[in-house]
PDB file of C-alpha atoms in Angstrom:
ATOM      1  CA  MET K 367     -79.532  -0.168 -68.080  1.00 89.00           C
ATOM      2  CA  ASP K 368     -80.819   1.854 -71.329  1.00 92.00           C
ATOM      3  CA  GLY K 369     -81.620  -0.022 -74.492  1.00 91.00           C
ATOM      4  CA  GLN K 370     -77.980   1.323 -75.833  1.00 93.00           C
ATOM      5  CA  GLU K 371     -76.445  -0.105 -73.364  1.00 95.00           C
ATOM      6  CA  LEU K 372     -78.022  -3.531 -73.567  1.00 96.00           C
ATOM      7  CA  GLN K 373     -77.543  -4.174 -77.123  1.00 96.00           C
ATOM      8  CA  LYS K 374     -73.631  -3.148 -76.232  1.00 96.00           C
ATOM      9  CA  ILE K 375     -73.259  -5.478 -73.855  1.00 96.00           C
ATOM     10  CA  ALA K 376     -75.532  -8.661 -76.201  1.00 97.00           C
ATOM     11  CA  GLY K 377     -72.821  -7.499 -79.132  1.00 96.00           C
ATOM     12  CA  ASP K 378     -69.769  -7.362 -76.663  1.00 97.00           C
ATOM     13  CA  CYS K 379     -70.870 -10.955 -75.639  1.00 95.00           C
ATOM     14  CA  THR K 380     -70.924 -12.521 -78.972  1.00 96.00           C
ATOM     15  CA  VAL K 381     -67.086 -11.659 -79.847  1.00 92.00           C
ATOM     16  CA  GLY K 382     -65.696 -14.752 -77.937  1.00 88.00           C
ATOM     17  CA  LEU K 383     -68.023 -17.014 -79.377  1.00 95.00           C
ATOM     18  CA  PRO K 384     -66.854 -19.529 -81.960  1.00 96.00           C
ATOM     19  CA  GLY K 385     -68.373 -19.218 -85.371  1.00 95.00           C
ATOM     20  CA  VAL K 386     -70.108 -16.395 -84.767  1.00 96.00           C
ATOM     21  CA  ASP K 387     -70.987 -14.012 -87.928  1.00 95.00           C
ATOM     22  CA  LEU K 388     -72.887 -10.518 -88.028  1.00 95.00           C
ATOM     23  CA  GLU K 389     -74.767  -9.739 -90.941  1.00 93.00           C
ATOM     24  CA  HIS K 390     -77.196  -6.702 -91.980  1.00 89.00           C
ATOM     25  CA  ARG K 391     -79.485  -9.137 -94.007  1.00 80.00           C
ATOM     26  CA  PHE K 392     -82.703  -6.846 -93.186  1.00 81.00           C
ATOM     27  CA  GLY K 393     -81.162  -3.895 -94.145  1.00 80.00           C
ATOM     28  CA  PRO K 394     -78.761  -1.527 -91.593  1.00 82.00           C
ATOM     29  CA  ASP K 395     -81.250  -1.113 -89.101  1.00 87.00           C
ATOM     30  CA  TRP K 396     -80.977  -4.936 -88.252  1.00 91.00           C
ATOM     31  CA  LYS K 397     -78.072  -6.539 -86.953  1.00 95.00           C
ATOM     32  CA  VAL K 398     -78.214 -10.708 -87.300  1.00 96.00           C
ATOM     33  CA  TYR K 399     -76.040 -12.548 -85.386  1.00 97.00           C
ATOM     34  CA  LYS K 400     -75.508 -15.951 -86.660  1.00 97.00           C
ATOM     35  CA  VAL K 401     -73.819 -19.158 -86.088  1.00 97.00           C
ATOM     36  CA  ARG K 402     -73.159 -21.522 -88.916  1.00 95.00           C
ATOM     37  CA  GLY K 403     -75.722 -19.708 -91.020  1.00 95.00           C
ATOM     38  CA  LYS K 404     -78.205 -20.307 -87.763  1.00 96.00           C
ATOM     39  CA  VAL K 405     -79.676 -17.045 -86.634  1.00 96.00           C
ATOM     40  CA  PHE K 406     -79.337 -16.894 -82.745  1.00 97.00           C
ATOM     41  CA  MET K 407     -79.802 -12.985 -81.845  1.00 97.00           C
ATOM     42  CA  LEU K 408     -81.191  -9.943 -83.739  1.00 96.00           C
ATOM     43  CA  MET K 409     -80.732  -6.239 -82.600  1.00 96.00           C
ATOM     44  CA  THR K 410     -82.898  -3.622 -83.896  1.00 93.00           C
ATOM     45  CA  ASP K 411     -84.509  -0.591 -82.751  1.00 90.00           C
ATOM     46  CA  MET K 412     -88.393  -1.166 -82.138  1.00 84.00           C
ATOM     47  CA  PRO K 413     -90.238   2.507 -82.749  1.00 81.00           C
ATOM     48  CA  GLY K 414     -87.581   4.272 -80.255  1.00 79.00           C
ATOM     49  CA  ARG K 415     -86.680   1.127 -77.983  1.00 91.00           C
ATOM     50  CA  PRO K 416     -83.443  -0.159 -78.649  1.00 94.00           C
ATOM     51  CA  VAL K 417     -83.898  -4.375 -78.230  1.00 96.00           C
ATOM     52  CA  VAL K 418     -82.430  -7.381 -78.484  1.00 97.00           C
ATOM     53  CA  ILE K 419     -83.927 -11.036 -79.888  1.00 96.00           C
ATOM     54  CA  LEU K 420     -82.720 -14.151 -78.840  1.00 97.00           C
ATOM     55  CA  LYS K 421     -83.620 -17.595 -79.088  1.00 97.00           C
ATOM     56  CA  ALA K 422     -84.909 -19.405 -75.599  1.00 96.00           C
ATOM     57  CA  ASP K 423     -86.333 -22.475 -74.558  1.00 95.00           C
ATOM     58  CA  PRO K 424     -89.850 -22.503 -74.231  1.00 94.00           C
ATOM     59  CA  ASP K 425     -90.151 -22.959 -70.253  1.00 93.00           C
ATOM     60  CA  ASP K 426     -87.583 -20.589 -69.875  1.00 94.00           C
ATOM     61  CA  ALA K 427     -88.705 -18.146 -71.804  1.00 95.00           C
ATOM     62  CA  ALA K 428     -92.098 -18.371 -70.218  1.00 94.00           C
ATOM     63  CA  ALA K 429     -90.698 -17.805 -67.034  1.00 95.00           C
ATOM     64  CA  LEU K 430     -88.525 -14.894 -67.898  1.00 96.00           C
ATOM     65  CA  ARG K 431     -91.718 -13.206 -69.666  1.00 94.00           C
ATOM     66  CA  GLU K 432     -93.142 -13.872 -66.150  1.00 95.00           C
ATOM     67  CA  GLN K 433     -90.459 -12.914 -63.875  1.00 96.00           C
ATOM     68  CA  TYR K 434     -88.847  -9.581 -66.125  1.00 96.00           C
ATOM     69  CA  ALA K 435     -91.125  -6.880 -67.212  1.00 94.00           C
ATOM     70  CA  ASP K 436     -88.252  -6.171 -69.895  1.00 95.00           C
ATOM     71  CA  ILE K 437     -88.223  -9.477 -71.354  1.00 96.00           C
ATOM     72  CA  THR K 438     -91.098  -9.764 -74.175  1.00 94.00           C
ATOM     73  CA  PRO K 439     -92.060 -12.279 -76.877  1.00 93.00           C
ATOM     74  CA  GLY K 440     -89.705 -12.185 -79.323  1.00 89.00           C
ATOM     75  CA  TYR K 441     -90.744  -9.395 -82.035  1.00 83.00           C
ATOM     76  CA  HIS K 442     -91.298 -10.816 -85.491  1.00 81.00           C
ATOM     77  CA  MET K 443     -90.500 -14.125 -84.805  1.00 85.00           C
ATOM     78  CA  ASN K 444     -92.325 -17.323 -83.241  1.00 82.00           C
ATOM     79  CA  LYS K 445     -93.153 -16.266 -79.498  1.00 85.00           C
ATOM     80  CA  LYS K 446     -92.797 -19.624 -78.041  1.00 87.00           C
ATOM     81  CA  HIS K 447     -89.018 -19.675 -78.558  1.00 94.00           C
ATOM     82  CA  TRP K 448     -87.925 -16.474 -78.784  1.00 96.00           C
ATOM     83  CA  ILE K 449     -87.865 -13.543 -76.514  1.00 96.00           C
ATOM     84  CA  THR K 450     -87.294  -9.686 -76.818  1.00 96.00           C
ATOM     85  CA  ALA K 451     -85.189  -8.158 -74.091  1.00 96.00           C
ATOM     86  CA  GLU K 452     -85.175  -4.036 -73.908  1.00 94.00           C
ATOM     87  CA  GLY K 453     -83.905  -1.394 -71.898  1.00 90.00           C
ATOM     88  CA  GLY K 454     -85.052  -1.089 -68.630  1.00 87.00           C
ATOM     89  CA  GLY K 455     -84.931  -1.688 -64.317  1.00 88.00           C
ATOM     90  CA  THR K 456     -85.422  -5.233 -64.120  1.00 92.00           C
ATOM     91  CA  ILE K 457     -82.687  -6.909 -66.709  1.00 93.00           C
ATOM     92  CA  ASP K 458     -78.587  -6.550 -65.603  1.00 94.00           C
ATOM     93  CA  GLU K 459     -75.545  -7.006 -67.459  1.00 95.00           C
ATOM     94  CA  LYS K 460     -75.046 -10.276 -65.804  1.00 95.00           C
ATOM     95  CA  LEU K 461     -78.677 -11.555 -67.146  1.00 96.00           C
ATOM     96  CA  VAL K 462     -78.018 -10.183 -70.448  1.00 96.00           C
ATOM     97  CA  LYS K 463     -74.554 -12.433 -70.876  1.00 95.00           C
ATOM     98  CA  GLU K 464     -76.401 -15.062 -69.863  1.00 95.00           C
ATOM     99  CA  LEU K 465     -79.551 -14.895 -72.204  1.00 96.00           C
ATOM    100  CA  VAL K 466     -76.835 -14.174 -74.968  1.00 97.00           C
ATOM    101  CA  THR K 467     -74.784 -17.802 -73.923  1.00 96.00           C
ATOM    102  CA  ASP K 468     -77.936 -19.347 -73.571  1.00 96.00           C
ATOM    103  CA  SER K 469     -79.353 -18.572 -76.895  1.00 97.00           C
ATOM    104  CA  TYR K 470     -75.896 -19.453 -79.071  1.00 97.00           C
ATOM    105  CA  ARG K 471     -75.623 -23.124 -77.048  1.00 96.00           C
ATOM    106  CA  LEU K 472     -79.625 -23.746 -78.089  1.00 96.00           C
ATOM    107  CA  VAL K 473     -78.623 -22.694 -81.761  1.00 97.00           C
ATOM    108  CA  VAL K 474     -75.344 -24.782 -81.325  1.00 97.00           C
ATOM    109  CA  GLY K 475     -77.267 -27.613 -80.211  1.00 96.00           C
ATOM    110  CA  GLY K 476     -79.192 -28.047 -82.966  1.00 95.00           C
ATOM    111  CA  LEU K 477     -76.682 -28.140 -85.368  1.00 96.00           C
ATOM    112  CA  PRO K 478     -75.394 -31.317 -86.431  1.00 95.00           C
ATOM    113  CA  LYS K 479     -72.251 -32.538 -84.396  1.00 95.00           C
ATOM    114  CA  PRO K 480     -69.445 -32.123 -87.057  1.00 94.00           C
ATOM    115  CA  GLU K 481     -70.470 -28.462 -87.450  1.00 94.00           C
ATOM    116  CA  GLN K 482     -70.845 -27.630 -83.794  1.00 94.00           C
ATOM    117  CA  PRO K 483     -68.130 -24.896 -83.003  1.00 94.00           C
ATOM    118  CA  VAL K 484     -68.397 -26.130 -78.983  1.00 93.00           C
ATOM    119  CA  ASP K 485     -69.971 -28.455 -77.316  1.00 91.00           C
ATOM    120  CA  PRO K 486     -73.358 -27.264 -75.855  1.00 92.00           C
ATOM    121  CA  ARG K 487     -73.883 -28.889 -73.287  1.00 89.00           C
ATOM    122  CA  THR K 488     -70.519 -27.778 -71.800  1.00 89.00           C
ATOM    123  CA  TYR K 489     -69.869 -24.127 -73.217  1.00 90.00           C
ATOM    124  CA  GLY K 490     -70.113 -21.352 -71.242  1.00 80.00           C
ATOM    125  CA  ARG K 491     -71.187 -23.414 -67.813  1.00 74.00           C
ATOM    126  CA  ARG K 492     -69.448 -23.070 -64.935  1.00 62.00           C
ATOM    127  CA  ALA K 493     -68.447 -26.506 -63.093  1.00 52.00           C
TER     128      ALA K 493
END
């Protein structure tokens, strides 16, 4: 998939996530997705390449970077806790949706319980 399609899939995936807000805090070229004021996904164009930046568990982030050539350390973010996904041949729609949902769950899990719009341990997981 190309970078535009990657961003469309990631953006569409956020539509059904409870408590999500979209901001353009860093300018019109940056889409910042937040849940209860905490960032879980960013989208922008690195020079000529549309990308999606997502929060990830540090162990998962390292494994993803090893397994997928189109996943690199988080652009302008903490390299241990964030990943950057870009268009290419190594990631597909299913993986993009999983990465967005996992990022959302990670951030929700860090919120105080009364502010959590969903249970991060069970939301989006298959039984």
